[in-house]
Amino acid sequence: MNKKISRRTFLKGGMATIGLAACSSLFPFSFDKLTLLEASEENTGEMTFLNACPRDCYDTCSIISTVKDGVLKAINGNPANTYTNGHVCAKGYSYTRRVYSPDRIKYPMRQKGRGSGKWERISWDEAYTQIAKEILRIKHEYGSTLPICYNIGTGSMEILHNAPKGFFASIGYPTIAAGDPCWPAGMDAQSFDMGTIYCNDPETFVNSKYIILWGQNAAWTSIHSMHFIDKARKAGAKLVVIDPVLTSTASRADEYIQIKPASDGALALGMARHILDKKLYDADWLEKNAIGTEDFFQYLTNEVSLEWAEKESGVPKKVIARLAEEYATAKPANIWIGYGIQRHTNGGQMVRSIDALAALTGNIGKSGGGAQYGQLQTWGFNYNTTLQKPPANSGGTKPRNIDINNFAHDIVATQDPPIKMIWFASRSAVSQDPDPEKTRQALKKMDLVVTCDQFMTPTVAMSDIVLPVTTFFESLGVNVSYWQYWLSLNEKAIKPMYETKDDLQIAMDLSKKLNELEPGSCTFPVISNREDWLDKEFNPDVYKLFGISDWRELRKGPVKAKTGLVAWQDGKFETPSKKYEFHSELAKKYKHPAIPSYLPCVPQSKKYPLRYFSSHWPIGTNVQFQNLDWMSAIQKEPFLEIHPLTAQKYALKEGDKVKAYNDIGSITVPVHITSTVPPDMAITYAAWYKDNPNLANNLVKVRNTDMGSMKLNYPGTAFHDNFIEIKKINN
Ligand SMILES: Nc1nc2c(c(=O)[nH]1)N[C@H]1C(S)=C(S)[C@@H](COP(=O)(O)OP(=O)(O)OC[C@H]3O[C@@H](n4cnc5c(=O)[nH]c(N)nc54)[C@H](O)[C@@H]3O)O[C@H]1N2
Ligand SMILES: Nc1nc2c(c(=O)[nH]1)N[C@H]1C(S)=C(S)[C@@H](COP(=O)(O)OP(=O)(O)OC[C@H]3O[C@@H](n4cnc5c(=O)[nH]c(N)nc54)[C@H](O)[C@@H]3O)O[C@H]1N2
Ligand SMILES: [Mo]
C-alpha cells in the first residue's frame, strides 16, 4: 500500500441497526436459528448481544452484553474470542455506568460564547440548519471548502466511524488534520526496517522462551496479553521489562531494568555490539533476509562499546552483556516495543535499534519471536464511507493537510484561505494535544466549532455546538484491533439514548439538510439501512482472511484471521529491497541516518529539574472513562508521582499539594510518593477528571518525534520529553 496510512484512515465502514436475539443462551447457537430483531422495548425479557469495544486499545475486546427489558445490564468478555478470553478490563465492565451516566450529552446544544458554559438545548433541525448554512456561507465567501477543517480522532475505531471524513469529502475539498498523535515514530522506524508494521498474533507469546517488554506497560494497557505472557513464563520463559518506571508490568517481571529515559537506543546498540563480538548473531538468517548488515556491523565496531552504552543508559555493562547473551541464545525470543517509548525526539531511532536485535538474532518470522509493535493486516476494509466525490461546483482542486500534532498553531497560521470552521469527532484535542491553553486560544479564533461526543470534554467546552452521539451499544458496526487478529460484530443492543445519533447518521442528516438549502451541495449518500453501509465495507480479501463469506456470519461469534499470524514468516519484507534493511535508503530520503544510529534525546533541563512523563492510565483510555462514577470512586483527582528522595528535597508528605509548572503551564495536584519513579522524574497519568482543570498536557510542549512523516504525513509528539519544577502549595 503506498498511500499514507493511519488508523484514522482505516476507520470506516457501516452496519445496519440490527439486534441479535440470542435469548440468554450464549454459546453455541446455530446461525440458521438466529432471529434478527430491532433492539427495542418490544424485546422484553433478558437477551444477549454481541458487542465489540471500539476504544483505541490493543485489546479490542469481544463482548457479550446482557440486556433486560431494553436496558443494558451487564458486560462480559466473549469466550469465543480466545484473546479476550472471557473477560474484559475494569473499563469494559464499567460500560453500564457510561451508557446511563447522568453526564451524557443528551441533546444537541449551543453554547453562548466558547468556554462560557452557557449552553442551551436546541433541536437537531436547528443544529443542522446552523451548521449547513455556515458551510455554505464559508464555501461562497472563500470560493472553496478549504476553510473547513476536520479533526477525527480514535475515540471510536469502529469501521463506520470514518463517516465524517467522507461527509467532508462530499461537500468539496476540506482541510484535514492529518497525522496521528499516537504511534508515528515507531511506525516509520519499523517501516524503514521491514516495510510496514506487522506483529505476531499475541496469543503466540506462549511459544516464546524469552520476552522483553520494552517501554510497554501491558499490565495496564493490554491486560489480555499478560495472560499469554504468564503462560509462557509458566512454561519456563523469562520476562524482562525495560522502563524508567517500575510499572505494574515491571513488578510482574523476572527482571526489571531501570533505564534512563530515552537512552534505550544505547542499550540496544550496546547489546548488538556484544552479540557481534560474541558471534551470537544468526549469520544464515542475515545472509538470506537482510541487507546492510555489514554497514551496521561497521557502525557498531566504530561507534558503540559496552562502556559507552552503560554511560548513556545507566545500565551496568555487565547487565548489558548478560542480557544480550540471554536474549541471543534463548530461541525464540520476543520483544514487544510499546508506544510509550517512541514518544521522544529520538523515538524512531530507538525503535530501529531495538528491531535490529530481533533481526540480528534471526528471531523475525518465527512464532514466539519477533519485534512486535502493531499490525495493519486485519484493516483491509474498503473504507467506503470515506470514498466520496466532491460536488462539481465546490471550488478548490484538492484537500489540504495540516499537522494534527501542531493543530493549534496550524489552524491559526494556515492562510489562503484561512481556517474558519472545525469539526471534531471521536477526538478531544484540548485535553489530548500538548498545551491545552494554546488549543483553546486557537479555537476561539474560529467562526464555528462543532464537536460530536458523549461527554462534556474540555474540547466540547470550547465548541459552539455539541452533537450528542450514541455509544457502540446503540448502533451496528464491526471492529478489528491493531494488535490481536480477531474480527467482531458489534450489534445494536439497546435503542439510542435520549436524542443521540451515530456519526454516520449525522453525516447523512447533514447531507440532506445541505441539499435542501442548496441542491447539489453535498454528495454524501443517504442510505437508511446500516447493513447496506456495512456490506460496502467488505471485500473478497477481508472475507478470505477471516474465512467468512458474509459479515452476517459474525452473528455466530467473532472470527480470527486464518493466515498471517506469524509476521514476516515468508521472509518477504515490504521494503524496497524486499529484505530486512539495516541500511535504508528510504530513511536517508527522510533525512535520517541510513542505519539505526544513536540519537541523544533532549538533555535534562536545569531550570526544570524533573523529567515529566504523562503515560496511560489503567482505568481510563485517553480522555475516556475516568469521568465515570465508578472510576472517580477509585481515584477522584489527578496526582503527581514522585520519588521519596524528591519528596524529601521539597519537604513534601504524601498527599501534599504541589504546583507543577514549566514554560507551558501548570497543574496543582497532590503528590503520591513512590519509589517506582526515579528521583529525577515525575508522572501524571494522562486521564481526564470531570470538572478538573489539571490536565496532564498542561505541562506538555508541542515537540516532534524524529520519525513519522513517511507513513503518516507528520511526525508524532514527544510527549515524554518535558521538564517541570514543583513547589509546595500551602492551603
Ligand atoms: N488502560 C489503558 N489502556 C490503553 C490506553 C489507556 O489510556 N489506558 N491507551 C491505549 C492507547 S491509545 C495506546 S497508544 C496504548 C499505549 O500503551 P503503552 O505503550 O503500554 O503505554 P504508555 O503508558 O504510553 O507507555 C508505556 C511505557 O513506556 C514507558 N516509557 C516512556 N519513555 C520511555 C523510554 O524512553 N524508555 C523506555 N524503556 N520506556 C519508556 C513509560 O514509562 C510507560 O510505562 O495503550 C492503549 N491501551
Ligand atoms: N499527555 C499525553 N497526551 C496524550 C497521550 C499521552 O500518552 N500523554 N497519548 C496520545 C495518544 S496515544 C492518543 S491515541 C490520543 C487519543 O486522543 P483522542 O484521539 O482524542 O481519543 P480519545 O481521548 O480516546 O477519545 C476522544 C473522544 O471520543 C469520544 N467518542 C467515543 N466514541 C465516540 C463516537 O462514537 N463518536 C464520536 N463522535 N465521539 C466518540 C469520547 O467520548 C472522547 O471524548 O491522545 C494522545 N494524548
Ligand atoms: Mo494511542
Short mmCIF file of C-alpha atoms in Angstrom, two decimals, residues 37-44 47 49 69-70 493-495:
data_model
loop_
_atom_site.label_atom_id
_atom_site.label_comp_id
_atom_site.label_asym_id
_atom_site.label_seq_id
_atom_site.Cartn_x
_atom_site.Cartn_y
_atom_site.Cartn_z
CA LEU A 37 -34.72 -8.08 15.84
CA GLU A 38 -34.52 -4.34 16.16
CA ALA A 39 -33.39 -3.64 19.69
CA SER A 40 -36.49 -2.07 21.11
CA GLU A 41 -38.82 -2.05 24.04
CA GLU A 42 -40.78 -4.85 22.39
CA ASN A 43 -37.83 -7.11 23.13
CA THR A 44 -38.80 -7.79 26.69
CA MET A 47 -31.36 -11.03 25.82
CA PHE A 49 -25.96 -9.26 22.17
CA ASP A 69 -36.30 -5.03 29.06
CA GLY A 70 -34.28 -2.82 26.78
CA ALA A 493 -28.10 -3.91 21.79
CA ILE A 494 -30.23 -1.00 23.01
CA LYS A 495 -32.09 1.89 21.43
#
